[in-house]
Amino acid sequence: MNNKEYIERGRFAPSPTGRMHLGNVFSALLSWLSIKAQGGKWVLRIEDIDPQRSRMEYADLIMGDLEWLGLTWDEGPFYQSERGEIYEAELQKLADRGMTYPCYCTRADILATQAPHESDGRVVYKGTCRNLKTAGMPYTTADCVGMAGMPYPPKAAIRMRVPEEGEGIVSFVDGHYGEQTVDLTTQCGDFIVRRKDGAWAYQLAVVVDDAMMGITEVVRGRDLLLSSPQQIYLAKELGFAPPRFTHLPLLCNTEGQRLSKRDRSLDMEALRSRFEAEDIIGLLAYKAGLQESPERVTAEELVAGFDWNKIGCEDIILVEN
């Protein structure tokens, strides 16, 4: 690709498991502003790979809310639920190289191996099934991902091997939080790329889609910061160039908890009943440090003055009025 054809490409990839809340909108806004300030394109991808929780009605509501806010997309929507054959082919490449294996552990099994203080509460898989003998097992790793129409072994997930301890160091420069260094072995462990129920896991699907959609910049909340080294590692193992990652502070309630879909008073249904789009954009721009007061503004009006240096790193406490 020559320089004339190159264009920056960002994306917003919501899960249609409920109505967007203000924290989702904050991520969408900064992602949209960042890529538009670079003259790039914004791609919308619906991450509906969880068959039990994803609903088309939520996807439609998300798209309607984005359009109402003025956060229009240039390409998409793309639905992950329609891309299973692509993920299958990429997972097969990993299986052929012995990079994956079936895991029969339950969550209770995994939690039982964790020290109370370990990884600040994060669950790190200890590789219990990593070196199981295949003799007597229902299928080999390759069988698990390669047999058309064949269900997974009962209660088996598929995990991606990370390097041995001391060899799994991944370093990258986050666009907002600076240099990051993570030891995949001790901080993440072998991670799931396909779930026990056969559904595609987030890490695999997002890596494949970002690569195949030409995404150059990923902007998202800092709660996903630890996912980045896993995705960088997986992308490189699949032969992809990973995108740039920029994480942003979280919007939190008065108890310091990040906003979630349980905060119904701050979801888009409640917000649209009380405010205009410009009110919401103005408040978020003010909280982000992009303007000095919460005055009404459109997303388009913020593009020219957008600068990551104006945005702080501390999480933002949101006090409801």
Coordinates of C-alpha atoms in Angstrom, one line a residue:
M1 CA 0.0 0.0 0.0
N2 CA 1.5 3.4 -1.0
N3 CA 1.2 6.6 1.0
K4 CA -1.5 8.0 -1.3
E5 CA -3.8 5.0 -0.5
Y6 CA -3.0 4.9 3.3
I7 CA -5.7 6.2 5.6
E8 CA -6.0 5.8 9.4
R9 CA -8.9 3.6 10.5
G10 CA -10.4 3.5 13.9
R11 CA -13.3 1.4 15.1
F12 CA -16.1 1.2 17.7
A13 CA -17.1 -2.4 18.6
P14 CA -19.9 -2.5 21.1
S15 CA -21.5 -5.7 22.4
P16 CA -25.3 -5.8 21.9
T17 CA -26.1 -7.1 25.3
G18 CA -27.9 -4.0 26.5
R19 CA -28.4 -0.3 25.9
M20 CA -25.3 1.9 25.8
H21 CA -24.5 3.9 28.9
L22 CA -22.6 7.1 29.3
G23 CA -19.3 5.2 29.7
N24 CA -19.8 3.5 26.3
V25 CA -20.7 6.9 24.8
F26 CA -17.5 8.4 26.2
S27 CA -15.4 5.7 24.6
A28 CA -17.2 6.0 21.3
L29 CA -16.8 9.8 21.3
L30 CA -13.1 9.8 21.9
S31 CA -12.5 7.0 19.4
W32 CA -14.5 9.0 16.8
L33 CA -12.8 12.3 17.6
S34 CA -9.3 10.8 17.5
I35 CA -9.7 9.2 14.1
K36 CA -11.6 12.1 12.6
A37 CA -8.9 14.5 13.8
Q38 CA -6.5 12.4 11.7
G39 CA -8.7 12.5 8.6
G40 CA -9.4 8.8 9.0
K41 CA -12.4 6.5 8.8
W42 CA -14.5 5.1 11.6
V43 CA -15.6 1.5 11.4
L44 CA -18.6 0.1 13.3
R45 CA -18.4 -3.6 14.3
I46 CA -21.1 -5.3 16.4
E47 CA -19.4 -7.8 18.7
D48 CA -22.3 -10.3 18.9
I49 CA -20.3 -13.5 19.5
D50 CA -22.1 -14.3 22.8
P51 CA -25.2 -16.1 21.6
Q52 CA -26.8 -16.2 25.0
R53 CA -26.7 -12.4 25.7
S54 CA -26.5 -10.7 22.3
R55 CA -29.7 -9.4 20.7
M56 CA -30.3 -7.7 17.4
E57 CA -32.7 -5.3 19.1
Y58 CA -29.8 -3.9 21.2
A59 CA -27.6 -3.6 18.1
D60 CA -30.4 -1.5 16.5
L61 CA -30.7 0.7 19.6
I62 CA -26.9 1.2 19.7
M63 CA -26.8 2.3 16.1
G64 CA -29.8 4.6 16.6
D65 CA -28.1 6.2 19.6
L66 CA -24.8 6.7 17.7
E67 CA -26.6 8.4 14.9
W68 CA -28.6 10.6 17.3
L69 CA -25.3 11.6 18.9
G70 CA -23.8 12.5 15.6
L71 CA -21.2 9.7 15.8
T72 CA -21.8 8.3 12.3
W73 CA -19.6 5.5 10.9
D74 CA -17.9 5.3 7.5
E75 CA -18.0 1.5 7.2
G76 CA -20.1 -1.2 8.6
P77 CA -21.9 -2.4 10.6
F78 CA -20.0 -5.7 10.5
Y79 CA -21.4 -8.5 12.7
Q80 CA -19.0 -10.9 14.3
S81 CA -21.8 -13.6 14.4
E82 CA -21.5 -13.8 10.6
R83 CA -17.7 -14.3 10.6
G84 CA -17.3 -17.7 12.1
E85 CA -15.7 -19.3 9.1
I86 CA -12.9 -16.6 9.2
Y87 CA -12.2 -17.2 12.8
E88 CA -12.2 -21.0 12.2
A89 CA -9.6 -20.7 9.5
E90 CA -7.3 -18.6 11.7
L91 CA -7.7 -20.8 14.7
Q92 CA -6.8 -23.8 12.6
K93 CA -3.5 -22.1 11.7
L94 CA -2.7 -21.9 15.4
A95 CA -3.7 -25.5 16.0
D96 CA -1.6 -26.8 13.2
R97 CA 1.4 -25.2 14.9
G98 CA 0.6 -26.7 18.3
M99 CA -0.2 -23.2 19.7
T100 CA -3.6 -24.3 21.2
Y101 CA -5.0 -27.0 23.4
P102 CA -8.3 -28.1 24.9
C103 CA -8.9 -27.1 28.5
Y104 CA -11.3 -29.0 30.7
C105 CA -11.0 -26.9 33.8
T106 CA -14.1 -25.3 35.4
R107 CA -13.9 -21.8 36.8
A108 CA -13.9 -23.3 40.3
D109 CA -10.9 -25.4 39.3
I110 CA -9.0 -22.3 38.2
L111 CA -10.0 -20.1 41.2
A112 CA -8.8 -22.9 43.5
T113 CA -5.2 -22.4 42.2
Q114 CA -5.1 -18.7 42.9
A115 CA -3.4 -17.1 45.9
P116 CA -5.7 -14.5 47.6
H117 CA -3.4 -11.6 46.6
E118 CA -2.4 -12.9 43.2
S119 CA -2.5 -10.5 40.2
D120 CA -4.5 -7.9 42.1
G121 CA -7.6 -10.2 41.9
R122 CA -7.1 -11.2 38.3
V123 CA -7.5 -14.8 37.5
V124 CA -4.3 -16.2 35.8
Y125 CA -4.6 -19.7 34.3
K126 CA -1.9 -22.0 35.6
G127 CA -1.8 -24.3 32.6
T128 CA -3.4 -27.3 34.2
C129 CA -4.4 -28.8 30.9
R130 CA -1.5 -27.5 28.9
N131 CA 0.5 -30.8 28.9
L132 CA -2.2 -33.4 29.2
K133 CA -1.6 -36.6 27.3
T134 CA -3.9 -36.9 24.2
A135 CA -4.2 -40.6 24.8
G136 CA -7.7 -41.2 26.0
M137 CA -8.8 -37.7 25.3
P138 CA -11.9 -37.3 23.0
Y139 CA -10.0 -35.3 20.4
T140 CA -6.6 -33.7 19.8
T141 CA -6.3 -30.0 19.7
A142 CA -6.4 -30.0 15.9
D143 CA -9.5 -32.2 15.9
C144 CA -11.3 -29.7 18.2
V145 CA -11.0 -26.9 15.7
G146 CA -10.9 -28.8 12.4
M147 CA -13.8 -31.2 12.2
A148 CA -16.6 -29.7 10.3
G149 CA -19.8 -29.9 12.2
M150 CA -18.2 -31.8 15.1
P151 CA -19.0 -30.3 18.5
Y152 CA -16.2 -29.6 21.0
P153 CA -15.4 -32.2 23.6
P154 CA -17.8 -31.9 26.5
K155 CA -16.8 -29.0 28.7
A156 CA -13.6 -28.2 26.8
A157 CA -12.5 -24.7 25.9
I158 CA -9.6 -24.0 23.6
R159 CA -6.6 -22.0 25.0
M160 CA -3.7 -20.2 23.3
R161 CA -0.3 -21.1 24.6
V162 CA 1.8 -18.2 25.9
P163 CA 5.6 -18.4 26.1
E164 CA 7.4 -20.0 29.0
E165 CA 8.1 -17.8 32.0
G166 CA 10.6 -15.1 31.3
E167 CA 10.0 -15.4 27.5
G168 CA 6.6 -13.9 27.3
I169 CA 7.4 -10.2 27.8
V170 CA 5.3 -7.9 25.7
S171 CA 6.1 -4.2 25.6
F172 CA 4.1 -1.5 23.8
V173 CA 3.5 2.3 24.0
D174 CA 0.0 3.1 24.8
G175 CA -1.2 6.3 23.1
H176 CA -2.3 7.8 26.4
Y177 CA -0.7 5.9 29.3
G178 CA 2.7 5.5 27.7
E179 CA 5.1 2.5 27.8
Q180 CA 3.6 -0.7 29.1
T181 CA 5.4 -4.0 29.8
V182 CA 3.5 -7.2 30.6
D183 CA 4.7 -10.7 31.3
L184 CA 2.0 -12.8 29.6
T185 CA 3.0 -15.9 31.5
T186 CA 2.7 -14.5 35.0
Q187 CA 0.1 -11.8 34.4
C188 CA -2.2 -13.4 31.9
G189 CA -1.6 -17.1 31.4
D190 CA -2.8 -19.2 28.5
F191 CA -6.0 -17.5 27.4
I192 CA -9.2 -18.7 25.8
V193 CA -9.7 -18.4 22.1
R194 CA -12.8 -20.5 21.9
R195 CA -15.3 -21.0 24.7
K196 CA -16.6 -24.3 26.1
D197 CA -19.9 -23.8 24.4
G198 CA -18.2 -23.4 21.0
A199 CA -18.7 -19.6 20.9
W200 CA -15.7 -17.5 19.8
A201 CA -13.7 -15.8 22.5
Y202 CA -13.2 -12.1 22.5
Q203 CA -9.4 -12.2 22.1
L204 CA -9.3 -14.2 18.9
A205 CA -12.3 -12.5 17.2
V206 CA -11.1 -9.0 17.9
V207 CA -7.5 -9.6 16.7
V208 CA -8.7 -11.2 13.4
D209 CA -11.3 -8.5 12.7
D210 CA -9.0 -5.6 13.5
A211 CA -6.4 -7.1 11.1
M212 CA -8.8 -7.9 8.3
M213 CA -10.6 -4.6 8.6
G214 CA -7.4 -2.7 8.4
I215 CA -7.8 -1.0 11.8
T216 CA -4.8 1.1 12.7
E217 CA -6.0 2.6 16.0
V218 CA -7.9 1.1 18.8
V219 CA -9.3 3.5 21.4
R220 CA -11.1 2.0 24.5
G221 CA -11.3 2.1 28.3
R222 CA -8.3 1.4 30.4
D223 CA -10.1 -1.6 31.9
L224 CA -9.0 -3.4 28.7
L225 CA -5.4 -2.4 29.0
L226 CA -4.3 -5.9 29.9
S227 CA -6.0 -7.3 26.8
S228 CA -3.6 -5.4 24.6
P229 CA -0.5 -7.5 25.1
Q230 CA -2.5 -10.7 24.6
Q231 CA -3.8 -9.3 21.4
I232 CA -0.4 -8.1 20.2
Y233 CA 1.0 -11.5 20.9
L234 CA -1.8 -13.3 19.1
A235 CA -1.7 -10.9 16.1
K236 CA 2.0 -11.5 15.6
E237 CA 1.5 -15.3 15.9
L238 CA -1.1 -15.0 13.1
G239 CA 1.2 -12.9 11.0
F240 CA -0.7 -9.6 11.5
A241 CA 0.6 -6.2 12.4
P242 CA -1.3 -5.1 15.5
P243 CA -3.0 -1.7 15.7
R244 CA -1.9 1.2 17.9
F245 CA -3.7 1.1 21.3
T246 CA -4.9 4.1 23.2
H247 CA -6.7 3.6 26.5
L248 CA -8.7 6.3 28.2
P249 CA -9.8 6.9 31.8
L250 CA -13.1 5.4 33.0
L251 CA -16.2 7.2 33.9
C252 CA -17.1 6.1 37.4
N253 CA -20.0 6.6 39.8
T254 CA -19.7 8.3 43.2
E255 CA -18.5 5.0 44.7
G256 CA -15.6 4.9 42.3
Q257 CA -17.0 2.0 40.3
R258 CA -16.9 2.2 36.6
L259 CA -20.2 2.7 34.9
S260 CA -22.0 -0.4 33.6
K261 CA -25.3 -1.3 32.1
R262 CA -26.7 -1.7 35.6
D263 CA -26.5 2.1 35.9
R264 CA -29.9 2.5 34.3
S265 CA -30.2 6.2 35.1
L266 CA -27.2 6.8 32.8
D267 CA -28.2 4.6 29.9
M268 CA -29.2 6.1 26.6
E269 CA -32.9 5.5 27.2
A270 CA -32.9 7.6 30.3
L271 CA -30.4 10.2 28.9
R272 CA -32.4 10.8 25.7
S273 CA -35.5 11.4 27.7
R274 CA -33.8 14.3 29.6
F275 CA -31.2 15.8 27.3
E276 CA -30.4 16.7 23.8
A277 CA -27.4 15.2 22.0
E278 CA -25.4 18.4 22.3
D279 CA -25.9 18.4 26.0
I280 CA -24.4 15.0 26.4
I281 CA -21.5 15.6 24.0
G282 CA -20.8 18.9 25.8
L283 CA -20.7 17.3 29.2
L284 CA -18.4 14.5 28.1
A285 CA -16.1 16.9 26.3
Y286 CA -15.8 19.0 29.5
K287 CA -15.1 15.9 31.7
A288 CA -12.5 14.8 29.2
G289 CA -10.8 18.2 29.3
L290 CA -11.6 19.1 25.7
Q291 CA -13.5 22.3 26.7
E292 CA -13.6 24.5 29.8
S293 CA -17.2 24.2 30.6
P294 CA -20.0 21.7 29.8
E295 CA -21.5 23.9 27.2
R296 CA -23.6 22.4 24.4
V297 CA -21.5 21.3 21.4
T298 CA -21.7 18.8 18.5
A299 CA -19.1 16.1 18.0
E300 CA -18.2 17.6 14.7
E301 CA -17.4 21.0 16.3
L302 CA -14.8 19.2 18.6
V303 CA -12.7 17.7 15.9
A304 CA -10.5 20.7 15.1
G305 CA -9.5 21.1 18.7
F306 CA -9.1 17.5 19.7
D307 CA -5.8 16.7 21.4
W308 CA -5.0 13.7 23.6
N309 CA -2.7 15.9 25.7
K310 CA -5.8 17.7 27.0
I311 CA -7.2 14.4 28.5
G312 CA -6.1 13.4 32.0
C313 CA -5.2 9.9 33.1
E314 CA -7.2 9.7 36.3
D315 CA -10.6 8.1 36.2
I316 CA -13.5 10.5 36.1
I317 CA -16.1 10.6 38.9
L318 CA -19.5 11.5 37.5
V319 CA -21.9 13.2 39.8
E320 CA -25.5 12.9 38.6
N321 CA -27.6 16.1 38.6

